[in-house]
Every structure is written in C-alpha cells, then in structure tokens.
PDB file of C-alpha atoms in Angstrom:
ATOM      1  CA  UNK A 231      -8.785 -18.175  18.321  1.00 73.00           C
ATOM      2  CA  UNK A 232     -12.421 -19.482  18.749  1.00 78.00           C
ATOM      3  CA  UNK A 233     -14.597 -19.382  15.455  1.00 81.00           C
ATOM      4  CA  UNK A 234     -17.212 -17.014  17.037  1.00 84.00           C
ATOM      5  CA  UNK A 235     -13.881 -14.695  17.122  1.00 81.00           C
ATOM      6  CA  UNK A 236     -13.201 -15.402  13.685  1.00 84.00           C
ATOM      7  CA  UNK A 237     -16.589 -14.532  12.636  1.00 88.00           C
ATOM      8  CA  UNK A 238     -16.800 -11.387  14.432  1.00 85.00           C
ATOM      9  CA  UNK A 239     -13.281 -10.484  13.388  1.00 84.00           C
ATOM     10  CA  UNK A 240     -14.189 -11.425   9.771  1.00 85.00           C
ATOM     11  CA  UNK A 241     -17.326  -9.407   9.503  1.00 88.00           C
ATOM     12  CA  UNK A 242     -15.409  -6.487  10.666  1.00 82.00           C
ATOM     13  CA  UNK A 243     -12.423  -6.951   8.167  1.00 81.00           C
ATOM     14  CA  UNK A 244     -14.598  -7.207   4.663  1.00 84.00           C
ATOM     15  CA  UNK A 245     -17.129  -4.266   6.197  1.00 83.00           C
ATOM     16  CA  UNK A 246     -14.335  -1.997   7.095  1.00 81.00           C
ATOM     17  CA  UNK A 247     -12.090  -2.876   4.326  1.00 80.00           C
ATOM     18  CA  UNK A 248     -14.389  -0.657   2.184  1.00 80.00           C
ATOM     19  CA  UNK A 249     -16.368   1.449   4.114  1.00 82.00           C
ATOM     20  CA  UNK A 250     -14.086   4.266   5.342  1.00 82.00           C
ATOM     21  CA  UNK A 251     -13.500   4.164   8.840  1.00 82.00           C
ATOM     22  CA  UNK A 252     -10.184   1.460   8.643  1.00 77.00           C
ATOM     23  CA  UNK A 253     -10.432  -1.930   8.435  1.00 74.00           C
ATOM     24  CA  UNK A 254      -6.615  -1.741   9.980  1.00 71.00           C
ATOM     25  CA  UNK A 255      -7.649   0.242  12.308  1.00 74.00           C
ATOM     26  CA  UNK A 256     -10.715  -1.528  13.713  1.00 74.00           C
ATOM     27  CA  UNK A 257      -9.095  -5.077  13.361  1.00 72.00           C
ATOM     28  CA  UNK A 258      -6.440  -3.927  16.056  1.00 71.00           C
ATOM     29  CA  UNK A 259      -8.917  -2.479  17.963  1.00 74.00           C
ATOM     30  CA  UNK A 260     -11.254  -6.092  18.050  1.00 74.00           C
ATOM     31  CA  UNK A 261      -7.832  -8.268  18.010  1.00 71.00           C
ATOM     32  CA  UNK A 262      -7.193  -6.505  21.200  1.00 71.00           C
ATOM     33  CA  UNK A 263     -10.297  -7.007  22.696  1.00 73.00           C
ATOM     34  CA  UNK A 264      -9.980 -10.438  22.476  1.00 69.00           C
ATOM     35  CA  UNK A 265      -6.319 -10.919  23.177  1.00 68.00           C
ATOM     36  CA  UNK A 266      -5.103 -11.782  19.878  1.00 64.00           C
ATOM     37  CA  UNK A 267      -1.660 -10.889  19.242  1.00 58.00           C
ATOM     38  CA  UNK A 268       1.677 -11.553  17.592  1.00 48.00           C
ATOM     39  CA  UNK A 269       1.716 -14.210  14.358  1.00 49.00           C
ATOM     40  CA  UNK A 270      -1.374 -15.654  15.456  1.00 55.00           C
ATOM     41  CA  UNK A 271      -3.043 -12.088  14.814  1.00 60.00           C
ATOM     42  CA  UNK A 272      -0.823 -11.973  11.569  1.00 65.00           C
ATOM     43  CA  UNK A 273      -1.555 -15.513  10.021  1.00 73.00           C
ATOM     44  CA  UNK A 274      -5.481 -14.218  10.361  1.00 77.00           C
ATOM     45  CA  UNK A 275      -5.306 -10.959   9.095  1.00 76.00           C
ATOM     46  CA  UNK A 276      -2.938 -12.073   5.756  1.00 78.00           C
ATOM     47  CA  UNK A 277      -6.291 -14.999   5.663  1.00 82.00           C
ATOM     48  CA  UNK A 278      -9.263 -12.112   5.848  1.00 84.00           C
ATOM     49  CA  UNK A 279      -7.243  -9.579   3.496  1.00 80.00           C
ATOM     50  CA  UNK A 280      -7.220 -12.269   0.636  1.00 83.00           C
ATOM     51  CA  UNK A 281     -10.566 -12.807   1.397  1.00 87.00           C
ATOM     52  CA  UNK A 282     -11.793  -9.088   0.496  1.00 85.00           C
ATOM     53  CA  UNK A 283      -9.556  -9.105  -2.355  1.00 83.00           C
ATOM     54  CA  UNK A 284     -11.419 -12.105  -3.997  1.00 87.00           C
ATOM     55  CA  UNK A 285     -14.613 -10.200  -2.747  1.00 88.00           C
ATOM     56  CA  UNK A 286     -13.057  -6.910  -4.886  1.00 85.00           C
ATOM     57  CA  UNK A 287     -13.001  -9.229  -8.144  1.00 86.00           C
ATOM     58  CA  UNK A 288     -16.225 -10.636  -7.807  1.00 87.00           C
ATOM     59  CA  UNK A 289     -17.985  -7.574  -7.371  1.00 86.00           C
ATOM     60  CA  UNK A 290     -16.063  -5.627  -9.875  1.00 83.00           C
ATOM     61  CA  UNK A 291     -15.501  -8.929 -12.172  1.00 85.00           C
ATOM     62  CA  UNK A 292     -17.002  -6.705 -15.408  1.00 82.00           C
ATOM     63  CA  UNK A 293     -14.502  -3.805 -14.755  1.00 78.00           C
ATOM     64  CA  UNK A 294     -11.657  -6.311 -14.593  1.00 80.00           C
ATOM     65  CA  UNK A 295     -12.726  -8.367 -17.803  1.00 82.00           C
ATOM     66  CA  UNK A 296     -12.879  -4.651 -19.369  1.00 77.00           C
ATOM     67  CA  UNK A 297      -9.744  -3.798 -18.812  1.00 75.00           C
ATOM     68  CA  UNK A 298      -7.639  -7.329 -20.087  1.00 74.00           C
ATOM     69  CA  UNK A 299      -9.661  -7.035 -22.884  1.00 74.00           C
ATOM     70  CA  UNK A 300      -8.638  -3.850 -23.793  1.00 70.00           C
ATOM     71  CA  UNK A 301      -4.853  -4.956 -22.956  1.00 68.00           C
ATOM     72  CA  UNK A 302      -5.126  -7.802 -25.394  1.00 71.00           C
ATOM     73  CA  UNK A 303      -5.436  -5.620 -27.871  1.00 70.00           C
ATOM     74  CA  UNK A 304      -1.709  -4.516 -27.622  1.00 67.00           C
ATOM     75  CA  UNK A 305      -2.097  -1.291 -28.664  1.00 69.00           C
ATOM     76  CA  UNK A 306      -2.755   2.358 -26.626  1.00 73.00           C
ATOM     77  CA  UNK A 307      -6.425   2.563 -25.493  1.00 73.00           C
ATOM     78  CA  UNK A 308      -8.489   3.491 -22.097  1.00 75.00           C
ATOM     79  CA  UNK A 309      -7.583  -0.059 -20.892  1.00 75.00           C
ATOM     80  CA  UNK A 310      -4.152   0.643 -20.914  1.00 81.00           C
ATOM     81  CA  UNK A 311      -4.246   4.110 -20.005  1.00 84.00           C
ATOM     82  CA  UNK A 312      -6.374   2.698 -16.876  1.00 84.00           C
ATOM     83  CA  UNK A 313      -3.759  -0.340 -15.900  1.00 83.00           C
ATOM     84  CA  UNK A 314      -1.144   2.469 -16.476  1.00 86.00           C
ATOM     85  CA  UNK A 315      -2.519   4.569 -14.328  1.00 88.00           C
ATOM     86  CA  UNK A 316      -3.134   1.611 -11.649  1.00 88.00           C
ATOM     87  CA  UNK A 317       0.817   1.238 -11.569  1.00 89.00           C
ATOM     88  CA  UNK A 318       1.674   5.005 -11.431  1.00 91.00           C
ATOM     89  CA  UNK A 319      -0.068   4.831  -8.190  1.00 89.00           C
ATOM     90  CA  UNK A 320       1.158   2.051  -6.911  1.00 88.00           C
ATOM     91  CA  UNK A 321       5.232   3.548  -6.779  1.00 90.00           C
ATOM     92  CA  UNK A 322       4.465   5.550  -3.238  1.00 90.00           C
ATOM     93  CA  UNK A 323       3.002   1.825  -1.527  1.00 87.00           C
ATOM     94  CA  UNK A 324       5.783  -0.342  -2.959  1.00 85.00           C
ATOM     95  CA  UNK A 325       8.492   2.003  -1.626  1.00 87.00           C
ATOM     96  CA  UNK A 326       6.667   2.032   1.929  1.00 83.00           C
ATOM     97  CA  UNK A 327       7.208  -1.695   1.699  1.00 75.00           C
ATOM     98  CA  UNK A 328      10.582  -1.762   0.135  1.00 73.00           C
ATOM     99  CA  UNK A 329      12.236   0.577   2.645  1.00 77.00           C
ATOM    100  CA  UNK A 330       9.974   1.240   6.053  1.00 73.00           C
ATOM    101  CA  UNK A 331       8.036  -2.052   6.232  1.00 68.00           C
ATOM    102  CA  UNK A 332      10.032  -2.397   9.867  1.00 68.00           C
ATOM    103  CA  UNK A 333       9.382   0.727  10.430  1.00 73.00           C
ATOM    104  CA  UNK A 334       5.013   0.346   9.782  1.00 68.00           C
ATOM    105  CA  UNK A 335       5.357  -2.594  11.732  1.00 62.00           C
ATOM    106  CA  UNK A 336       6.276  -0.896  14.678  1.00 67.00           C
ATOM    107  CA  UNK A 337       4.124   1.531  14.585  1.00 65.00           C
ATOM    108  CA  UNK A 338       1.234  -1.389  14.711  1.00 59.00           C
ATOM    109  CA  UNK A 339       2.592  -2.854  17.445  1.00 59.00           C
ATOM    110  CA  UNK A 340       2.847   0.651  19.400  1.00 64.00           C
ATOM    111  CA  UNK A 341      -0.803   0.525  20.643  1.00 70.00           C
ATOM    112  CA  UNK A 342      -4.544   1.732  20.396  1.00 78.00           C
ATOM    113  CA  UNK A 343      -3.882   5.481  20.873  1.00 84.00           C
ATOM    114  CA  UNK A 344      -2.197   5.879  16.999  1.00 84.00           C
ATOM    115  CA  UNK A 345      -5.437   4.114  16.090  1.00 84.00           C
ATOM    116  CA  UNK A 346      -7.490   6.806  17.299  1.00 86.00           C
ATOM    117  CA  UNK A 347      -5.105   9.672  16.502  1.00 89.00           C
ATOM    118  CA  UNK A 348      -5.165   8.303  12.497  1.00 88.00           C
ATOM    119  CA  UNK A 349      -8.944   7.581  12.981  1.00 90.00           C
ATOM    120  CA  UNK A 350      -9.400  11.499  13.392  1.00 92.00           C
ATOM    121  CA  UNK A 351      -7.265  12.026  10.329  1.00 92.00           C
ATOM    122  CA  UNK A 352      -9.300  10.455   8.648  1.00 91.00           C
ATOM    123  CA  UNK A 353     -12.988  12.258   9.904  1.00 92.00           C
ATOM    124  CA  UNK A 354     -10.666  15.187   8.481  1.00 92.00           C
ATOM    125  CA  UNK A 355     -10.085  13.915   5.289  1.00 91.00           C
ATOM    126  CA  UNK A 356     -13.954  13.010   4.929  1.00 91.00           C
ATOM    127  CA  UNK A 357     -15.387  16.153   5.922  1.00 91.00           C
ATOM    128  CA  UNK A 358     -12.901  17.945   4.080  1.00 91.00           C
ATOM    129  CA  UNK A 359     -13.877  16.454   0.496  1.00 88.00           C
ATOM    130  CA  UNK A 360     -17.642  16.700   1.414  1.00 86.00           C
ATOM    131  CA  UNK A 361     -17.387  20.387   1.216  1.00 86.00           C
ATOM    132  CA  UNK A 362     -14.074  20.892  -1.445  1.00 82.00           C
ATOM    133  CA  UNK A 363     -15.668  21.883  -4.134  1.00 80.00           C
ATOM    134  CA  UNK A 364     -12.814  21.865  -6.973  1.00 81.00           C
ATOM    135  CA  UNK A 365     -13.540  21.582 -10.726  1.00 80.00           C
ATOM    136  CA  UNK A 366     -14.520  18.457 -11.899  1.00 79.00           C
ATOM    137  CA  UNK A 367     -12.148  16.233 -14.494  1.00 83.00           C
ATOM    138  CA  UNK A 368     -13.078  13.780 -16.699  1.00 76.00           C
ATOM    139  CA  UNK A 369     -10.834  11.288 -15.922  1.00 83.00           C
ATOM    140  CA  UNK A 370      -8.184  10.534 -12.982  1.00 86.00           C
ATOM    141  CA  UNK A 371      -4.715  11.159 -14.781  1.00 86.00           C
ATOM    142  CA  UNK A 372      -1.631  10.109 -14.042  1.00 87.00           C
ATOM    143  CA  UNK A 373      -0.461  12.898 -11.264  1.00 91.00           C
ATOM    144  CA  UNK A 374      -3.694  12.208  -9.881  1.00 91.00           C
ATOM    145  CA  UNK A 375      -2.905   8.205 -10.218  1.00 92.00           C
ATOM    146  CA  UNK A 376       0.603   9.364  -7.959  1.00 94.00           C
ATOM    147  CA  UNK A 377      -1.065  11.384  -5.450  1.00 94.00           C
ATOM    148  CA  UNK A 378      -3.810   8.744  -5.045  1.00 93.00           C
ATOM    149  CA  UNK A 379      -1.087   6.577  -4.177  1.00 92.00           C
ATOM    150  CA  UNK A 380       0.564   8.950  -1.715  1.00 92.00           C
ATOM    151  CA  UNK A 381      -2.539   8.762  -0.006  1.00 91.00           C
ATOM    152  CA  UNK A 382      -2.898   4.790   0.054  1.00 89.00           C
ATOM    153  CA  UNK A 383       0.767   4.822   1.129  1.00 89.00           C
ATOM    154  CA  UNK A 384       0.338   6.975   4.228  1.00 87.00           C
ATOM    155  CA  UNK A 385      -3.142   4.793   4.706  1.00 84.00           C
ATOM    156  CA  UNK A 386      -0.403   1.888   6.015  1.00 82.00           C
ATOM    157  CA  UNK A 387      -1.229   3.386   9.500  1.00 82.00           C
ATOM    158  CA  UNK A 388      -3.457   1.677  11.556  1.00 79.00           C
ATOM    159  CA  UNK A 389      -6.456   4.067  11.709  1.00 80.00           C
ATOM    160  CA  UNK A 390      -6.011   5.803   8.600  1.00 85.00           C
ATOM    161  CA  UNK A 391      -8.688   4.523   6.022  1.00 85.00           C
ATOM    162  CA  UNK A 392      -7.281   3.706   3.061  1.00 86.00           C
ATOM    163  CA  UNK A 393     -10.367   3.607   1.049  1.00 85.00           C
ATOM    164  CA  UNK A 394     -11.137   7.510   2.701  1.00 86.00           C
ATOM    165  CA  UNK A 395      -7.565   8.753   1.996  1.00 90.00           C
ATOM    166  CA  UNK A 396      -7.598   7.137  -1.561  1.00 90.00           C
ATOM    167  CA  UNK A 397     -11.207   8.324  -2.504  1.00 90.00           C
ATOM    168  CA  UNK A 398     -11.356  11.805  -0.017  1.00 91.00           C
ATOM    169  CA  UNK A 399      -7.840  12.707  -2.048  1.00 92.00           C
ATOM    170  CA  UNK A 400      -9.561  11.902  -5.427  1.00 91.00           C
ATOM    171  CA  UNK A 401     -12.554  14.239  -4.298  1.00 90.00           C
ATOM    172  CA  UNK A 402     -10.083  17.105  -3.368  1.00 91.00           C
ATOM    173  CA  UNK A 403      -8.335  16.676  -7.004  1.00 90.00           C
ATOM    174  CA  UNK A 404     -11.892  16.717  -8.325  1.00 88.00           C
ATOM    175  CA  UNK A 405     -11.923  13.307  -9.887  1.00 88.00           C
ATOM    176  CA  UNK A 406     -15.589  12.406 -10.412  1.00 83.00           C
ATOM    177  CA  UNK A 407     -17.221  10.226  -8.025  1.00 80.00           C
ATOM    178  CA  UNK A 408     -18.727   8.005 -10.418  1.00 74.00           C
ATOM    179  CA  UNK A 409     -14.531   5.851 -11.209  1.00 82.00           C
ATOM    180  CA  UNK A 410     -12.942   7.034  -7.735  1.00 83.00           C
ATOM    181  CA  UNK A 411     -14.392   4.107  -5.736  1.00 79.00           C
ATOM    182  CA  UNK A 412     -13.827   1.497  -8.766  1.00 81.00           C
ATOM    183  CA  UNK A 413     -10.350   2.949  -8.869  1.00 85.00           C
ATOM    184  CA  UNK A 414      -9.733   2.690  -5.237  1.00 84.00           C
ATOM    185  CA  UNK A 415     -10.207  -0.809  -4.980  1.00 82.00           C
ATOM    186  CA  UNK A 416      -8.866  -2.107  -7.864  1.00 84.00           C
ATOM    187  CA  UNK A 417      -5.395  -0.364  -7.262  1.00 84.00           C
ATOM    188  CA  UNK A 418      -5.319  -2.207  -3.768  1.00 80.00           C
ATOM    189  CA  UNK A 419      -5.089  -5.336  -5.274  1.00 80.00           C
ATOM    190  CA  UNK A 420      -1.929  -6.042  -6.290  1.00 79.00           C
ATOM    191  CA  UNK A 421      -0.276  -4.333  -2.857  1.00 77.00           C
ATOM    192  CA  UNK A 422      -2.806  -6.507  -0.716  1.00 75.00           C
ATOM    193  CA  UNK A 423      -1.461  -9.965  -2.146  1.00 75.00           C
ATOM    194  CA  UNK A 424       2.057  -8.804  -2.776  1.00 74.00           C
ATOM    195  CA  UNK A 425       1.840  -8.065   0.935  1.00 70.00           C
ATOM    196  CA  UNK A 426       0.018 -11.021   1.877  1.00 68.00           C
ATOM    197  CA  UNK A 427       2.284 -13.510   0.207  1.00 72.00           C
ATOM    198  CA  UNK A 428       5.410 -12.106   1.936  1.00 67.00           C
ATOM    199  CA  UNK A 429       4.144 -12.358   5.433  1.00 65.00           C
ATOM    200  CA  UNK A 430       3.005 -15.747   4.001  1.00 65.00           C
ATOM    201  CA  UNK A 431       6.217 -16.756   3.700  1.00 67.00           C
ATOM    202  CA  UNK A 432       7.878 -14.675   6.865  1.00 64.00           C
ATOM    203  CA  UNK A 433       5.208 -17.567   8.915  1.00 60.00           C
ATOM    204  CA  UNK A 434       6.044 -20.622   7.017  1.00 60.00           C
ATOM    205  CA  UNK A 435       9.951 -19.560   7.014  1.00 61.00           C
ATOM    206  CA  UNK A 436       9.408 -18.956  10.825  1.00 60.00           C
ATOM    207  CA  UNK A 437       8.807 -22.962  12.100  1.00 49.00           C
ATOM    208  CA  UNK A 438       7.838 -21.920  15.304  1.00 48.00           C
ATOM    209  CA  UNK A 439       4.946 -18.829  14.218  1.00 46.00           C
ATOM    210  CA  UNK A 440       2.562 -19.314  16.671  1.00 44.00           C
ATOM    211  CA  UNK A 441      -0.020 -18.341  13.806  1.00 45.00           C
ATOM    212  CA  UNK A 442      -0.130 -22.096  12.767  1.00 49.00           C
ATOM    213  CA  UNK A 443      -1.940 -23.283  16.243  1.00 64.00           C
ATOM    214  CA  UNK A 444      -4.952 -21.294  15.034  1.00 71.00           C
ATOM    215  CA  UNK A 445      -7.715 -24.193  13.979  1.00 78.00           C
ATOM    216  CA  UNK A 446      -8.486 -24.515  10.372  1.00 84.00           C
ATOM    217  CA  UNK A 447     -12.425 -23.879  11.062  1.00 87.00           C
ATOM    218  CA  UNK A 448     -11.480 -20.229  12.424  1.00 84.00           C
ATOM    219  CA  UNK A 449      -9.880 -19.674   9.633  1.00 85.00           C
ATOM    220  CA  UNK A 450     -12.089 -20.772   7.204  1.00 88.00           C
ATOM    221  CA  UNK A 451     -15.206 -18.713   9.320  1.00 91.00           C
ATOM    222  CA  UNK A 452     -13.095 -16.253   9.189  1.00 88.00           C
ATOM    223  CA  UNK A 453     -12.318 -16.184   5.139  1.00 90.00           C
ATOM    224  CA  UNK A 454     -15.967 -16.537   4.246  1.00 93.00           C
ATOM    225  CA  UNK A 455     -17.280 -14.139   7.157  1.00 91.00           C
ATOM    226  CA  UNK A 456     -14.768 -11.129   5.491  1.00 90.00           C
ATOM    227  CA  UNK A 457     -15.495 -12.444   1.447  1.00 92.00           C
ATOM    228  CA  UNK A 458     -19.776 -12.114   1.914  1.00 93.00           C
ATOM    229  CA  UNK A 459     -19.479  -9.150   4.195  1.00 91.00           C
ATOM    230  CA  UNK A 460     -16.550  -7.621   1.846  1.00 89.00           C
ATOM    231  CA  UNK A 461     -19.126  -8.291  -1.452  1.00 90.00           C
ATOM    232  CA  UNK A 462     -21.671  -6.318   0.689  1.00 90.00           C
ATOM    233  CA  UNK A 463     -19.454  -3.089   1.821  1.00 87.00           C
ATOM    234  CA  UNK A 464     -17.935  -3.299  -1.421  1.00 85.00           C
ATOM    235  CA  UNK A 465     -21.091  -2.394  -3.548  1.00 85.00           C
ATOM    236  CA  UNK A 466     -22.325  -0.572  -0.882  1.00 86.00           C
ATOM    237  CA  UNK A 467     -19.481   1.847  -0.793  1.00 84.00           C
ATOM    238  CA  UNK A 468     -19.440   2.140  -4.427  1.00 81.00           C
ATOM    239  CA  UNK A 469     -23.403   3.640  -4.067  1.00 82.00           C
ATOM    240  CA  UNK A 470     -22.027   5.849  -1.098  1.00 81.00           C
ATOM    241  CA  UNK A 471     -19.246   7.459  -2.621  1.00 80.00           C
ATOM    242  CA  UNK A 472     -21.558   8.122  -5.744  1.00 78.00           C
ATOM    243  CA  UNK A 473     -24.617   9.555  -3.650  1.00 78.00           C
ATOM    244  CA  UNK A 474     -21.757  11.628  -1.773  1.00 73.00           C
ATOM    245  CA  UNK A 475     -22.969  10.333   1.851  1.00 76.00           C
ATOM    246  CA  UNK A 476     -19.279   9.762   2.987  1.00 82.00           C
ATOM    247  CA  UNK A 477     -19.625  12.938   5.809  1.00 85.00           C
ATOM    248  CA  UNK A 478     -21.326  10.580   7.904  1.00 87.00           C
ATOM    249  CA  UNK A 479     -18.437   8.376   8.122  1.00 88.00           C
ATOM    250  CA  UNK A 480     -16.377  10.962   8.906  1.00 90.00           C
ATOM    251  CA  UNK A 481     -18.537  11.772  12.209  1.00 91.00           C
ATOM    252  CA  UNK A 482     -18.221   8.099  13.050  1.00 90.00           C
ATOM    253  CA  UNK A 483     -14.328   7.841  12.560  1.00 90.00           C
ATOM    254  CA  UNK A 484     -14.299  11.269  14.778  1.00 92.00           C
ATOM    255  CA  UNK A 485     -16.464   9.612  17.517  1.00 92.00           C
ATOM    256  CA  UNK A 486     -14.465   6.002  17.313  1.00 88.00           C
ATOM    257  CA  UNK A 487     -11.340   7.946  16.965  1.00 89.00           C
ATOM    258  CA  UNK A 488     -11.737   9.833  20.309  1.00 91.00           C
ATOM    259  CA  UNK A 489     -13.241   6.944  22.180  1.00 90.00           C
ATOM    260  CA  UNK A 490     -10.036   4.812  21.016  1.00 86.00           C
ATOM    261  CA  UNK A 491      -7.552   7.718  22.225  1.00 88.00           C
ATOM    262  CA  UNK A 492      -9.413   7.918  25.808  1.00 89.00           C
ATOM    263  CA  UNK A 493      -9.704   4.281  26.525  1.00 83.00           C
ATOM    264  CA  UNK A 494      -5.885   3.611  25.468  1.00 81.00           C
ATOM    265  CA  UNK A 495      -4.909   6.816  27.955  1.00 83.00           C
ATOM    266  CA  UNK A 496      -7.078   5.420  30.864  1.00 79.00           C
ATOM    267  CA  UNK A 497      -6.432   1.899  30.201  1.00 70.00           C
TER     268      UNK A 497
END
C-alpha cells in the first residue's frame, strides 16, 4: 500500500465514519479499487478505526469529562443514567461479536453487490426519519438505548451506516436531535477498540499476516488522514443531524448504492 493510497483511504474512513453513507461500506468499495485485500486490508482498517475513535474524544472531550465526573460522584445521577444507558445498548453489538463474528466476516468478504444492497437500506432509513414525525422525548431511555443498539448491531454490514441506522432509529423513536448524534458516537467507542484490539491480536498471533509488509509511513498517512478528516465529519455531522439535513444523504447512499450493485453485476 502506497501512502497516496493511505491518504485517500484515510480521508474516506474519518469522513464516512460519521457522515451517514458507511464508512464500511465505502472503505471496501476504495480497498477494491486499489487491490487491497486480505490482512493487509485488515491491519489498515483496525489503524484508521482507532484513528476516528481518538477523533470522537477530541471533539466530544467536554461530553466525556461530563460524564466521569458525574460517575465519580458514586451515586445515581444523569451521568450514570447516560453511561448506563451507553451499556444497555451495547448488549445487541457484543453478541454479534460473541457468536456471528465468522459469520460478518464472510459476509465482507462476499463482494461489492451487499455493499450496494445495504447502501439502499440505508437511503431508506434516512428518508424514512426525515418525514416520521413521532412525539418527541426528552431523553433517550433505556429501551430506546436497546433498540439503538439493534440498529448499530445490524450496521456490522458493509453498506449499512451505522451512524444512519443508530441516529435514523433514534429519529423514528422520537429522541431529540439535539443528544442522538452525541449518543451515537460515544456508544461506538468501546465496540470500535474492543474490536480493534482483537483483530490486533488475530495479526500479531498470525506470524505470517501479510498486514505487517504494509510501510510504517502508509500507516501513519493513513492514521492522521482519518483523525483530521474524522474531527471534521464529526462536528459536521453533529450540525447536520441538528439542522435535520440528513435526506440528502439518503439520496446519495441511494445513488452510490445502485451504482455499487450495477458495477459488481457487470463487473
């Protein structure tokens, strides 16, 4: 991997990570554009999703300080009630791991035309919660915490925008638009680098992971290319999702979603 395709491949990671159109989706779709495959692909992508995670704490640093205050305080609060919350919805993605992590695999290694089938799921989603109109709540709840977390579970498909699912669900609940996006992204964190560290150590227990030819500069072009881009898209999206523009995205996933699905048939 060449550091102009770690650049590209990181600007596409930390802008898609947030905005919702898949940053899954769209890194399989560039990885296979320029040939990338196997643990090479793998050893980059566990690199640029750590990256976006340090991008999510940086941006949202005051949000995070907020809420370890409040748990310091060892007693009941809206801190804890938050964190609680954060680990109600992370049950559904932890048993995805646990028990079908083969199974999600496979389905990444199955080919672009998934990509684009999940990519119109996900116009679907968007343009559903533009026009839902459901009564508005004060604050996301802990059945709305679970079915948040369905949504980020089923978001393991290539193609299927986990930020979209996670905030288009919230929308349909009625959760108000102003927390959805901080809640999004902070209740990825924990899944992103409990993921990342055991396909960390699935390449260093493999001695032969072809992921460790890839140059250290790539790498490192690629980690800062997805952390500035990811501290752009990330307070971007948070305006987006407040203003209520995300029907836009949901043309684009339609348009990228169909384009995917035609070239993978003709290809």
């Amino acid at each position: 991997m060449s550091w102009i395709e770690a650049l590209v491949l990181g600007l596409l990671q930390g802008l898609t990570e947030y905005l919702p159109v898949s940053s899954s989706g769209h890194l399989a779709i560039g990885s296979a554009l320029f040939g990338i495959e196997g643990e090479e692909n793998l050893t980059f992508t566990i690199v640029v999703h750590v990256a976006t995670v340090l991008s999510t704490l940086v941006i949202l640093w005051k949000e995070i300080s907020w809420i370890f205050k409040g748990l310091f305080q060892c007693r009941m609060n809206d801190e804890t009630r938050y964190v609680g919350n954060i680990l109600v919805s992370m049950i559904p993605i932890g048993i995805v791991g646990v028990f079908f992590k083969d199974t999600v695999e496979a389905i990444f290694g199955s080919g672009l035309f998934i990509v684009g089938c999940m990519l119109l799921v996900t116009a679907a989603l968007l343009v559903y919660s533009y026009y839902a109109k459901p009564r508005v709540k004060e604050r996301i709840g802990w059945k709305d915490a679970f079915v948040i977390g369905l949504a980020q579970a089923c978001a393991v498909l290539p193609g299927l925008s986990r930020s979209g699912s996670t905030i288009a669900t919230g929308l349909i609940l009625g959760n108000k638009k102003e927390t959805l996006a901080q809640f999004s992204f902070l209740m990825v964190i924990p899944p992103i680098l409990g993921e990342a560290l055991l396909d960390g150590l699935k390449i260093v227990k493999d001695a032969s992971a072809a992921g460790a030819e890839i140059p250290i500069v790539s790498l490192c072009v690629g980690f800062l290319a997805a952390f500035l881009s990811g501290c752009i898209a990330c307070k971007w999206m948070i305006s987006l999702v407040r203003r209520g523009k995300l029907v836009y995205f949901g043309i684009y996933c339609a348009i990228a979603g169909a384009v995917t699905m035609l070239c993978s048939v003709l290809s």
